[in-house]
Amino acid sequence: MLNGFTAVFLREILILKRRFKRQILSMSVSPLLYLIAFGYAMGDAARFDGHTYMEFLIPGLVAMSSMTQAFAIGTDINVARFYWHIFEEFQAAPISNAAYVAGEVLAGMTRALISVAVILIIGLFFKVTLNYYNPLFWLAVGLNSFLFASLAVGLAMLVKSHADQSLLTSFVITPMAFLGGTFFPVDRLPVWAAKIIFLLPLTHASKAIRQTAFGASPGCFSYLLLTAIGIILFLLALKCVGQARD
Amino acid sequence: MIRIENLKKSYKNIQALKGVGFRVPAGELFAYLGPNGAGKTTTIRILTGLTRRSGGNAWLNGFNIEKEELLAKRQFGLVMQSINLDQELTVFENLDIHGRLFNIASDERKKKIDELLEYVDLIDRKDSLVKQLSGGMKRRLMIARALVHSPEILFLDEPTVGLDADIRRRIWGLIKKIQRTGATIFLTTHYIEEAEFLADRVAFLDEGKIVIIDTPQRLMSQTGAWAIDRMDGDRMETVCFRTRQEADTFIAKQKESYTLRRVNLEDSFLLLTGKKVQC
Ligand SMILES: Nc1ncnc2c1ncn2[C@@H]1O[C@H](COP(=O)(O)OP(=O)(O)O)[C@@H](O)[C@H]1O
Ligand SMILES: [Mg+2]
């Protein structure tokens, strides 16, 4: 049933490999800027959950980056579909929708993991080391990237042009990146805002990622929620592949 | 073997195919001929699973394109009209990924790729990035890619469009060579001489309908043997004749300049549809 899955995955990885330096650079820019601009500016004075802002920020950046990089697989799919017409190769091949989606989602997760590694390394330069050995930290990162890669693949099948795709990024991903508990603690917000933000999957991902990085034990609710949403989005992505035919 | 019955396709406000049906027996080189917008690409896209049909049915080597989709997709190789290669990957990587999509074992895949690169004369470009290849090379690479899984049916959608005359002839040679291996070839073109040179049978498609299907020889002999192109006012006109004698009688009456030549497929198409294939 997953015949051809490695072909889809390998193709994305080969392209990633060819652009590796550029990719790593672009993955480093925004975390660096945030750390320099906010991390240094806030200094050691303000404490967040008993940590410096720099320490607070890094798990937030991990959550944000794993989301944006996993979601970016959608842009690659779009370029392949509307610009290079490579998607036709997959459509005409004897592979199931599941093989295609699994290959692309895994490629998105790979990008996300690389970007997380980049942030953790940058963090070392800022003398921040957190509890990265915790498998639950990586589980939260994995679930977060699985969820957003699945969302990206599904949406990439539905959009009709490249412009639609960038619209999605600015209306879905950018707001989520700022509101999902990445840059500030959600509990300092007014109740109504906290309620809305509680509904965003990224809020749960950044909470779990931050708690595990701080060595606290996270509640299992966030994990269950991320898993459930991830599975639903993956199944929706499967349905959407058929819709990509005109 | 390709079998199509009453195939229909409507886009929002265009009926691209209005009930097309035919059979292509195994080993035949079938040319699907028609002007731009006739519905040639649409037919291929439906047969290969890229576009949903609105009506009718089709089978590839007996496998229904919808009910037995994955089996049907194993029967053909596809060369699309526009270049759809991974430009950032190498020649080898493009072929390798295709082989993996068809689940071909590693050793066999490597062997087949080398063999095909020899075949289309690209072996020395094996590790070049695709974006560094010329148009003719990319076209040959697309043909090689379509053959990696040794399909019995090959779909070629305007395989020589936009290529120079000498490169076009080279591709024709390649297509003939592939046919000699026993493959069924379904070729669309709006270059008449391409169909005339290559095809065992041609179908004329016009505005989503098949006008006629026959061998090029029979179509031309029904049209006549000799043709005269002459100016009729400011419009060019072609008149066809069964025998040289009839043509000569006609010429005797000509005042304006004219050209006498053998009848070609274009004349048959013109006679049947009142339209030119090439614009
Ligand atoms: N995706 C599409 N949406 C709307 N109309 C289309 C689409 N693809 C093709 N058409 C229309 O269908 C008709 C047949 O197109 P096509 O099959 O590409 O012709 P050909 O390949 O013979 O030049 C044309 O009128 C074309 O404009
Ligand atoms: Mg076409």
XYZ file of C-alpha atoms and ligand atoms in Angstrom:
553
model
C 0.000 0.000 0.000
C 2.926 2.329 0.604
C 4.680 1.290 -2.628
C 6.470 4.289 -4.075
C 6.509 6.108 -0.760
C 10.318 6.158 -0.672
C 10.426 7.677 -4.152
C 8.291 10.625 -3.044
C 10.338 11.092 0.118
C 13.702 10.616 -1.569
C 12.901 13.212 -4.211
C 12.228 15.856 -1.583
C 15.366 14.908 0.318
C 17.521 15.133 -2.817
C 16.170 18.606 -3.491
C 16.747 19.563 0.124
C 20.301 18.257 -0.120
C 20.966 20.329 -3.231
C 19.804 23.482 -1.442
C 21.244 22.526 1.906
C 23.456 25.545 2.595
C 20.853 28.069 1.512
C 18.245 26.190 3.483
C 20.272 26.152 6.683
C 21.017 29.853 6.321
C 17.377 30.721 5.854
C 16.413 28.525 8.796
C 18.887 30.465 10.983
C 17.926 34.017 10.140
C 14.697 34.554 12.027
C 15.664 32.639 15.212
C 18.897 34.644 15.326
C 17.045 37.906 14.951
C 14.525 37.025 17.641
C 17.237 35.954 20.037
C 19.314 39.052 19.476
C 16.437 41.534 19.387
C 14.252 40.144 22.166
C 16.535 37.838 24.079
C 19.232 40.389 24.721
C 16.829 43.310 25.031
C 14.865 41.661 27.816
C 18.050 40.717 29.623
C 17.964 38.704 32.820
C 15.641 41.031 34.680
C 12.306 39.650 33.591
C 11.616 36.069 34.695
C 9.197 33.789 32.894
C 8.227 30.629 34.752
C 11.464 31.129 36.670
C 13.601 31.302 33.499
C 15.299 34.113 31.610
C 13.498 35.344 28.500
C 16.198 33.789 26.337
C 15.471 30.399 27.892
C 11.768 31.025 27.502
C 12.155 32.025 23.888
C 14.131 29.064 22.577
C 11.426 26.395 23.071
C 8.981 28.887 21.530
C 11.230 29.224 18.502
C 11.499 25.431 18.297
C 7.708 25.204 18.196
C 7.425 27.999 15.664
C 10.163 26.762 13.373
C 8.991 23.171 13.364
C 5.584 24.478 12.362
C 6.721 26.847 9.602
C 9.291 24.451 8.153
C 6.872 21.515 8.147
C 4.243 23.735 6.556
C 6.731 24.930 3.945
C 6.538 21.517 2.270
C 3.277 22.895 0.863
C 5.177 25.562 -1.026
C 7.539 22.946 -2.477
C 4.601 20.833 -3.582
C 3.079 23.872 -5.206
C 6.188 24.751 -7.128
C 6.369 21.123 -8.253
C 2.724 21.221 -9.282
C 2.228 24.565 -10.959
C 5.713 25.478 -12.081
C 7.594 22.283 -12.900
C 4.513 20.051 -13.482
C 6.353 17.279 -11.651
C 3.225 16.375 -9.743
C 2.023 14.713 -12.959
C 4.759 12.106 -12.450
C 3.178 11.082 -9.163
C -0.385 11.292 -10.462
C 0.380 8.986 -13.369
C 2.388 6.538 -11.258
C 0.839 3.380 -9.766
C 1.083 4.612 -6.179
C -1.656 5.111 -3.627
C -2.645 8.480 -2.208
C -1.362 7.235 1.140
C 2.107 6.626 -0.288
C 2.213 10.106 -1.741
C 0.973 11.870 1.392
C 3.214 9.837 3.690
C 6.263 10.652 1.564
C 5.572 14.380 1.525
C 4.621 14.550 5.219
C 7.790 12.743 6.198
C 9.803 15.151 4.045
C 8.116 18.076 5.807
C 8.923 16.540 9.186
C 12.546 16.100 8.134
C 12.798 19.804 7.288
C 11.204 20.649 10.621
C 13.676 18.481 12.534
C 16.638 20.049 10.762
C 15.380 23.524 11.634
C 14.986 22.495 15.276
C 18.567 21.248 15.320
C 19.655 24.596 13.886
C 17.879 26.467 16.684
C 19.306 24.280 19.413
C 22.803 24.846 18.013
C 22.220 28.595 17.818
C 20.964 28.406 21.394
C 24.320 26.946 22.434
C 26.028 30.102 21.168
C 23.746 32.075 23.439
C 24.741 29.718 26.261
C 21.296 28.212 26.549
C 21.080 24.490 27.118
C 17.800 22.998 28.135
C 16.642 19.508 28.814
C 16.851 18.255 25.218
C 17.429 14.636 26.165
C 13.827 14.268 27.166
C 12.121 12.041 24.559
C 8.861 13.829 25.300
C 10.456 17.031 24.012
C 11.125 15.336 20.687
C 7.720 13.679 20.670
C 6.093 17.112 20.929
C 8.325 18.430 18.136
C 7.455 15.390 16.002
C 3.704 15.672 16.563
C 3.775 19.375 15.832
C 5.602 18.900 12.552
C 3.447 15.899 11.591
C 0.332 17.984 12.122
C 1.486 20.991 10.117
C 3.067 18.929 7.330
C -0.245 17.062 6.940
C -2.127 20.362 6.874
C 0.280 21.707 4.256
C -0.039 18.650 1.975
C -3.839 18.761 2.146
C -4.017 22.467 1.401
C -1.427 22.189 -1.370
C -3.773 19.771 -3.136
C -6.709 22.161 -2.874
C -5.148 25.457 -3.913
C -5.455 26.433 -7.530
C -2.372 28.608 -7.845
C 0.857 29.630 -6.269
C -0.605 32.917 -5.034
C -3.273 31.073 -2.998
C -0.496 29.220 -1.257
C 1.267 32.319 0.039
C -2.101 33.724 1.096
C -2.553 30.658 3.301
C 0.808 31.221 4.918
C 0.005 34.809 5.791
C -3.490 34.090 7.090
C -2.934 30.803 8.906
C 0.689 30.310 9.760
C 1.953 33.786 10.560
C -0.838 34.631 13.061
C -0.437 31.220 14.654
C 3.313 31.749 14.927
C 2.788 34.901 16.963
C -0.163 33.819 19.046
C 0.656 30.201 19.799
C 2.516 30.801 23.042
C 5.812 31.203 21.258
C 6.962 34.661 22.348
C 4.997 35.309 25.513
C 3.199 33.294 28.174
C -0.426 32.760 27.220
C -1.611 33.119 30.833
C -0.804 36.842 30.850
C -3.500 37.481 28.264
C -7.106 38.492 28.965
C -9.395 35.506 29.444
C -11.212 35.794 26.095
C -7.938 35.895 24.182
C -6.503 32.999 26.151
C -9.609 30.971 25.251
C -9.145 31.524 21.546
C -5.450 30.820 21.731
C -6.154 27.620 23.643
C -7.791 26.314 20.459
C -4.650 26.697 18.357
C -2.623 23.491 18.053
C 0.615 25.464 18.188
C -0.273 26.667 21.691
C -0.294 23.071 22.869
C 2.871 22.219 20.992
C 4.819 25.143 22.423
C 3.485 24.410 25.887
C 4.579 20.783 25.740
C 7.903 21.632 24.124
C 8.626 24.313 26.730
C 7.599 22.227 29.721
C 9.697 19.267 28.650
C 12.650 21.539 27.843
C 12.373 22.993 31.339
C 12.348 19.518 32.825
C 8.761 19.726 33.995
C 6.397 16.886 33.224
C 3.792 17.942 30.707
C 0.141 16.974 30.858
C -0.900 14.286 28.427
C -3.833 16.364 27.152
C -1.656 18.416 24.792
C -0.146 15.240 23.337
C -3.510 13.598 22.826
C -4.889 16.714 21.185
C -1.914 17.091 18.827
C -2.118 13.399 17.895
C -5.844 13.601 17.218
C -5.611 16.745 15.097
C -2.579 15.319 13.283
C -4.414 12.116 12.355
C -7.474 14.016 11.184
C -5.380 16.345 9.014
C -3.455 13.388 7.576
C -6.713 11.660 6.625
C -8.037 14.867 5.102
C -4.814 15.197 3.100
C -5.438 11.689 1.706
C -8.876 12.768 0.530
C -7.505 15.956 -0.993
C -5.012 14.186 -3.284
C -7.878 13.007 -5.489
C -9.173 16.589 -5.660
C -5.976 17.754 -7.329
C -7.152 16.283 -10.654
C -8.866 18.829 -12.894
C -4.096 -2.297 -26.376
C -6.095 0.859 -25.779
C -9.874 0.861 -25.795
C -11.945 3.999 -25.378
C -15.722 4.248 -25.415
C -17.732 7.435 -25.689
C -15.241 9.458 -23.672
C -16.489 12.876 -22.613
C -14.988 15.771 -20.765
C -16.486 19.149 -19.894
C -14.642 21.927 -18.163
C -16.763 24.698 -16.670
C -18.028 26.101 -19.940
C -16.127 24.106 -22.558
C -16.934 20.653 -23.859
C -13.419 19.474 -24.604
C -14.390 15.908 -25.580
C -17.809 15.130 -26.994
C -17.876 11.333 -27.000
C -14.684 9.860 -28.400
C -14.257 6.153 -29.034
C -11.642 3.951 -30.710
C -9.300 1.004 -30.227
C -5.573 0.846 -30.716
C -4.374 -2.748 -31.107
C -1.103 -3.861 -29.499
C 2.013 -2.839 -31.381
C 0.353 -0.109 -33.423
C 1.670 3.420 -33.770
C -1.473 5.486 -33.592
C -1.384 9.200 -34.337
C -4.021 11.424 -32.811
C -4.072 14.438 -35.014
C -5.848 17.719 -34.601
C -5.467 21.494 -34.345
C -4.639 23.221 -31.064
C -7.513 22.921 -28.628
C -9.010 19.852 -30.331
C -8.821 17.804 -27.120
C -5.705 15.701 -27.708
C -4.027 16.455 -24.387
C -7.321 16.081 -22.554
C -7.697 12.546 -23.955
C -4.206 11.569 -22.796
C -4.694 13.178 -19.379
C -7.873 11.170 -18.811
C -6.279 7.897 -19.909
C -3.311 8.430 -17.609
C -5.247 9.476 -14.508
C -4.333 13.172 -14.511
C -7.822 14.417 -15.312
C -11.228 13.104 -14.336
C -13.517 12.182 -17.196
C -17.117 13.407 -17.346
C -18.431 10.338 -19.139
C -17.564 7.178 -21.042
C -14.972 4.573 -20.219
C -11.512 3.359 -21.120
C -9.260 0.322 -20.739
C -5.504 -0.046 -21.055
C -4.454 -3.616 -21.850
C -7.869 -4.605 -20.533
C -7.563 -2.775 -17.206
C -10.251 -0.216 -16.505
C -8.681 3.178 -15.874
C -10.835 3.797 -12.824
C -11.784 0.447 -11.301
C -8.316 -1.018 -11.794
C -6.479 2.264 -11.617
C -3.153 1.088 -10.209
C -2.935 -1.834 -12.635
C -3.904 0.397 -15.549
C -1.152 2.806 -14.514
C 1.455 0.053 -14.754
C 0.676 -0.418 -18.456
C 1.899 2.896 -19.839
C 4.739 5.350 -19.999
C 3.861 9.000 -20.407
C 5.671 11.843 -22.126
C 3.761 15.065 -21.628
C 3.677 18.028 -23.951
C 5.411 20.396 -21.521
C 8.724 19.515 -19.900
C 8.020 17.991 -16.486
C 11.434 16.999 -15.218
C 13.022 17.807 -11.876
C 15.360 20.542 -13.028
C 17.358 20.642 -9.813
C 18.103 16.932 -9.906
C 20.486 15.042 -12.167
C 19.562 12.986 -15.202
C 20.174 9.795 -13.213
C 18.140 10.959 -10.215
C 15.152 11.769 -12.410
C 15.174 8.273 -13.845
C 15.933 6.629 -10.517
C 12.973 8.222 -8.773
C 10.731 7.117 -11.591
C 12.018 3.551 -11.219
C 11.339 3.647 -7.499
C 7.778 4.838 -8.124
C 7.288 1.634 -10.082
C 8.968 -0.430 -7.410
C 11.767 -1.711 -9.607
C 14.502 -3.463 -7.651
C 17.733 -1.532 -7.202
C 20.044 -3.630 -9.430
C 17.543 -3.907 -12.206
C 16.822 -0.183 -11.979
C 20.460 0.802 -12.338
C 20.976 -1.543 -15.263
C 17.859 -0.351 -17.040
C 18.788 3.310 -16.556
C 22.236 2.831 -18.105
C 20.699 0.895 -20.959
C 18.134 3.647 -21.627
C 20.677 6.445 -21.387
C 22.682 4.644 -24.066
C 19.519 4.206 -26.058
C 18.610 7.912 -26.081
C 22.260 8.930 -26.314
C 22.529 10.720 -22.975
C 24.898 8.376 -21.165
C 27.645 10.997 -20.918
C 25.164 13.395 -19.268
C 24.141 10.901 -16.600
C 25.254 13.099 -13.699
C 24.424 16.486 -15.225
C 21.719 18.594 -13.670
C 18.649 18.599 -15.877
C 18.561 22.392 -16.037
C 21.875 22.276 -17.915
C 20.444 20.188 -20.771
C 19.214 21.508 -24.107
C 15.559 21.263 -25.154
C 16.162 18.236 -27.357
C 18.064 16.437 -24.589
C 15.289 17.108 -22.087
C 12.793 15.654 -24.531
C 14.932 12.531 -24.956
C 15.289 12.253 -21.202
C 11.507 12.413 -20.818
C 11.169 9.589 -23.321
C 13.810 7.547 -21.463
C 12.027 8.169 -18.175
C 8.751 6.923 -19.619
C 10.494 3.667 -20.573
C 12.225 2.886 -17.257
C 9.464 0.489 -16.173
C 9.276 -1.153 -19.629
C 5.649 -0.216 -20.346
C 3.705 -1.849 -23.156
C 1.955 1.384 -24.065
C 3.663 4.713 -24.629
C 1.765 8.010 -24.660
C 3.582 10.819 -26.420
C 1.887 14.219 -26.311
C 3.351 16.413 -29.055
C 6.822 14.965 -28.554
C 8.545 17.259 -31.033
C 6.753 20.544 -30.433
C 9.134 23.477 -30.395
C 12.165 21.472 -31.540
C 14.402 22.220 -34.531
C 13.835 20.188 -37.679
C 16.961 18.042 -37.296
C 16.252 17.279 -33.622
C 12.694 16.471 -34.541
C 13.920 13.891 -37.048
C 16.151 12.398 -34.411
C 13.161 11.981 -32.086
C 11.188 10.402 -34.919
C 13.966 7.867 -35.340
C 13.801 7.137 -31.636
C 10.020 6.664 -31.755
C 10.338 4.227 -34.683
C 12.999 2.355 -32.751
C 10.699 2.049 -29.722
C 7.868 0.787 -31.899
C 10.093 -1.982 -33.246
C 10.337 -3.361 -29.694
C 6.620 -4.143 -29.928
C 5.277 -1.199 -27.931
C 1.888 0.326 -28.623
C 2.430 4.021 -29.261
C -0.222 6.693 -28.921
C 1.117 9.913 -30.326
C -0.599 13.262 -30.538
C 0.616 15.898 -32.904
C -0.460 18.879 -34.882
C 2.413 18.373 -37.309
C 0.880 16.545 -40.226
C 4.158 15.282 -41.641
C 4.935 13.711 -38.273
C 1.798 11.579 -38.459
C 2.356 10.856 -42.124
C 5.908 9.674 -41.504
C 5.332 7.675 -38.322
C 1.794 6.422 -38.026
C 0.231 3.081 -38.875
C -3.146 4.733 -38.417
C -4.302 8.268 -37.769
C -7.389 9.713 -36.140
C -8.469 13.245 -36.979
C -9.807 14.996 -33.933
C -11.648 18.262 -34.319
C -13.454 20.178 -31.574
C -13.649 17.164 -29.316
C -14.937 14.758 -31.960
C -13.259 12.186 -34.130
C -13.793 12.988 -37.775
C -12.231 9.870 -39.240
C -9.809 7.061 -38.422
C -7.785 5.278 -41.090
C -4.299 4.559 -42.380
C -2.466 7.561 -43.823
C -2.158 5.789 -47.180
C -5.888 5.129 -47.494
C -6.813 8.631 -46.375
C -4.484 10.171 -48.902
C -5.516 7.906 -51.744
C -9.169 8.770 -51.065
C -8.238 12.408 -51.288
C -6.406 11.902 -54.563
C -2.868 11.554 -55.817
C -1.920 15.043 -56.940
C -2.608 18.442 -55.429
C -2.334 21.916 -56.862
C -1.939 24.932 -54.620
C -2.962 28.112 -56.366
C -4.002 31.627 -55.536
C -7.710 32.291 -55.754
C -7.900 36.052 -55.393
C -5.904 36.707 -52.232
C -6.636 33.297 -50.727
C -4.655 30.126 -51.258
C -6.654 27.197 -52.487
C -5.773 23.535 -52.839
C -7.367 21.299 -55.446
C -6.817 17.529 -55.455
C -6.856 15.151 -58.409
C -6.978 11.390 -58.826
C -4.585 11.264 -61.762
C -1.747 13.313 -63.186
C -3.758 13.673 -66.368
C -6.640 15.418 -64.577
C -4.145 17.688 -62.880
C -2.527 18.552 -66.186
C -5.856 19.438 -67.730
C -6.496 21.754 -64.793
C -3.049 23.335 -65.105
C -3.629 24.070 -68.761
C -6.431 26.408 -67.708
C -4.320 28.226 -65.056
C -3.389 31.864 -65.540
C -1.872 32.570 -62.128
C 1.136 30.802 -60.646
C 0.606 27.426 -58.988
C 2.482 24.475 -57.458
C 1.889 20.869 -58.324
C 2.753 18.269 -55.687
C 1.722 14.881 -54.274
C -1.303 14.787 -51.997
C -0.473 14.789 -48.279
C -2.422 14.171 -45.081
C -3.021 17.870 -44.641
C -5.108 17.815 -47.823
C -7.192 14.947 -46.452
C -7.768 16.800 -43.233
C -8.721 19.954 -45.089
C -11.145 18.050 -47.260
C -12.789 16.340 -44.270
C -13.033 19.305 -41.908
C -12.626 22.381 -44.056
C -9.844 23.352 -41.623
C -6.106 23.364 -41.549
C -4.374 21.405 -38.801
C -1.387 23.682 -38.616
C -1.862 27.368 -38.224
N -7.827 22.678 -17.140
C -8.636 23.181 -18.069
N -9.640 24.018 -17.727
C -10.463 24.526 -18.663
N -10.381 24.257 -19.964
C -9.412 23.436 -20.378
C -8.486 22.848 -19.459
N -7.630 22.072 -20.167
C -8.003 22.164 -21.459
N -9.070 22.980 -21.593
C -9.768 23.276 -22.854
O -10.146 22.080 -23.480
C -9.954 22.142 -24.880
C -9.035 21.026 -25.333
O -7.717 21.260 -24.839
P -6.506 20.287 -25.084
O -6.934 18.905 -24.775
O -5.355 20.823 -24.340
O -6.260 20.447 -26.653
P -5.029 19.991 -27.551
O -4.101 19.196 -26.714
O -5.649 19.217 -28.661
O -4.392 21.243 -28.055
C -9.422 23.531 -25.181
O -10.505 24.339 -25.564
C -8.863 23.975 -23.865
O -8.942 25.371 -23.745
Mg -2.120 19.552 -26.302
